[in-house]
């Protein structure tokens, strides 16, 4: 079979659309489907959140590395869920990971939940707010002492409350 330009471009376009649907298309969070104390409809979440917050918290997208002002936040305080306001992390556990996302070595007690995430050809551990189910990031086992964990969070999924 002879390849022509139209066939080649059509196949490339279909592949691109398939990749967008697989990696970044509109998908509702698995965490959001769980049983959480705060449960809102898609319309209610869209009214409450900015488009970027909605994409991360409700559709499990990831913000661009280095884009969050929270990376440079050095004051004492608490990082709370942008969806429901639940305190998630203390500034005392924040550290510079060099990844481009706010990182912590430990969440506050009873603040987050986790689940397996198999979306990028590897198993990672997704972190979500235990009260509203909003996706906030992932946890890895390459962090500092005392836990050895790195909670790599999307800044847009949180708000900072100074002490």
Coordinates of C-alpha atoms in Angstrom, one line a residue:
X1 CA 0.0 0.0 0.0
X2 CA 1.3 3.4 -1.0
X3 CA 1.3 6.1 1.7
X4 CA 0.0 9.5 0.7
X5 CA 0.2 12.8 2.6
X6 CA -3.5 12.8 3.5
X7 CA -3.4 9.3 5.0
X8 CA -0.2 10.1 6.9
X9 CA -1.6 13.4 8.3
X10 CA -4.9 11.8 9.1
X11 CA -3.2 8.9 11.0
X12 CA -1.0 11.4 12.9
X13 CA -4.0 13.5 13.8
X14 CA -6.0 10.5 15.1
X15 CA -3.0 9.4 17.1
X16 CA -2.7 12.8 18.6
X17 CA -6.4 13.0 19.6
X18 CA -6.1 9.5 21.1
X19 CA -3.1 10.6 23.2
X20 CA -5.0 13.7 24.4
X21 CA -8.0 11.6 25.4
X22 CA -5.7 9.1 27.2
X23 CA -3.4 11.5 28.9
X24 CA -5.2 14.9 29.3
X25 CA -8.8 14.5 28.2
X26 CA -11.8 15.2 30.3
X27 CA -12.0 12.5 33.0
X28 CA -13.7 12.6 36.3
X29 CA -11.6 11.7 39.3
X30 CA -11.8 8.2 40.7
X31 CA -11.3 9.7 44.1
X32 CA -14.3 12.0 43.5
X33 CA -16.5 9.0 43.1
X34 CA -15.7 7.7 46.6
X35 CA -17.6 8.3 49.8
X36 CA -16.4 11.7 51.1
X37 CA -18.0 14.0 53.6
X38 CA -18.2 16.8 50.9
X39 CA -19.8 15.6 47.7
X40 CA -20.8 18.2 45.0
X41 CA -22.0 17.9 41.4
X42 CA -19.7 18.7 38.5
X43 CA -21.6 22.0 38.1
X44 CA -21.2 22.9 41.7
X45 CA -17.4 22.1 41.6
X46 CA -17.0 24.2 38.4
X47 CA -18.8 27.1 40.1
X48 CA -16.6 26.8 43.2
X49 CA -13.2 26.3 41.5
X50 CA -11.2 28.0 38.8
X51 CA -10.8 26.0 35.5
X52 CA -7.2 25.1 36.5
X53 CA -8.2 24.1 40.0
X54 CA -11.1 22.0 38.6
X55 CA -8.7 20.3 36.1
X56 CA -6.3 19.3 38.9
X57 CA -8.7 18.6 41.8
X58 CA -11.6 16.9 39.9
X59 CA -9.9 15.5 36.8
X60 CA -6.5 14.5 38.2
X61 CA -4.5 16.7 35.9
X62 CA -1.1 18.1 36.8
X63 CA -0.1 21.8 36.8
X64 CA 3.1 22.8 34.9
X65 CA 6.2 22.4 37.0
X66 CA 7.4 25.6 38.5
X67 CA 4.2 27.5 37.9
X68 CA 2.9 27.7 41.4
X69 CA 3.6 30.7 43.7
X70 CA 3.5 28.2 46.6
X71 CA 6.9 26.9 45.5
X72 CA 8.4 30.2 46.8
X73 CA 6.2 30.4 50.0
X74 CA 8.5 30.5 53.0
X75 CA 6.2 31.8 55.8
X76 CA 4.9 29.7 58.7
X77 CA 1.4 28.5 58.1
X78 CA -0.9 25.8 56.8
X79 CA -1.6 24.5 53.2
X80 CA -5.3 23.8 52.8
X81 CA -7.3 22.0 50.1
X82 CA -8.4 24.6 47.5
X83 CA -11.7 22.6 47.1
X84 CA -12.9 22.4 50.7
X85 CA -10.4 24.2 53.0
X86 CA -9.3 21.2 54.9
X87 CA -5.8 21.7 56.4
X88 CA -3.5 19.3 54.6
X89 CA 0.2 20.2 55.3
X90 CA 2.1 22.3 57.8
X91 CA 4.8 24.6 56.6
X92 CA 7.1 22.9 59.1
X93 CA 7.1 19.8 56.8
X94 CA 7.7 21.7 53.5
X95 CA 11.1 21.2 51.8
X96 CA 12.7 22.2 48.5
X97 CA 12.6 19.0 46.4
X98 CA 13.9 20.6 43.1
X99 CA 10.9 19.1 41.2
X100 CA 9.0 22.4 40.6
X101 CA 6.1 21.4 42.8
X102 CA 5.5 22.2 46.5
X103 CA 6.8 19.2 48.5
X104 CA 6.2 18.0 52.0
X105 CA 7.6 15.1 54.0
X106 CA 4.4 14.5 56.0
X107 CA 0.7 15.5 55.8
X108 CA -1.3 16.6 58.8
X109 CA -3.1 13.8 60.7
X110 CA -6.3 12.5 59.0
X111 CA -5.8 15.0 56.1
X112 CA -5.2 12.9 53.0
X113 CA -6.0 9.6 51.5
X114 CA -4.1 7.6 48.8
X115 CA -4.9 5.2 46.0
X116 CA -2.9 3.5 43.2
X117 CA -2.5 5.5 40.0
X118 CA -1.6 3.6 36.9
X119 CA -2.2 6.3 34.3
X120 CA 1.4 6.9 33.1
X121 CA 2.7 3.4 32.3
X122 CA 3.8 3.0 35.9
X123 CA 2.2 2.6 39.3
X124 CA 2.3 5.7 41.4
X125 CA 0.5 6.6 44.6
X126 CA -2.1 9.4 44.1
X127 CA -2.9 11.7 47.1
X128 CA -6.3 13.2 47.6
X129 CA -8.1 15.3 50.2
X130 CA -9.8 12.9 52.6
X131 CA -12.8 15.3 53.0
X132 CA -13.7 16.2 49.3
X133 CA -11.7 13.6 47.3
X134 CA -9.9 16.3 45.4
X135 CA -6.6 15.2 43.7
X136 CA -3.7 17.1 45.1
X137 CA -0.7 15.2 43.9
X138 CA 1.4 12.0 44.4
X139 CA 3.6 10.6 47.1
X140 CA 7.1 9.1 46.4
X141 CA 9.6 7.3 48.6
X142 CA 12.5 9.5 47.8
X143 CA 12.0 12.2 50.4
X144 CA 14.0 13.4 53.4
X145 CA 14.1 12.1 56.9
X146 CA 12.3 11.4 59.2
X147 CA 9.7 9.8 56.8
X148 CA 11.7 9.3 53.6
X149 CA 8.5 10.4 51.7
X150 CA 8.0 13.2 49.2
X151 CA 4.4 14.4 48.9
X152 CA 4.7 16.2 45.6
X153 CA 1.6 18.5 45.4
X154 CA 0.0 20.6 42.8
X155 CA 0.1 24.2 44.2
X156 CA -3.2 25.1 42.4
X157 CA -4.9 22.3 44.5
X158 CA -4.0 24.1 47.7
X159 CA -4.2 27.6 49.3
X160 CA -1.8 28.9 51.9
X161 CA -3.0 30.3 55.2
X162 CA -0.3 32.2 57.1
X163 CA 0.1 31.5 60.8

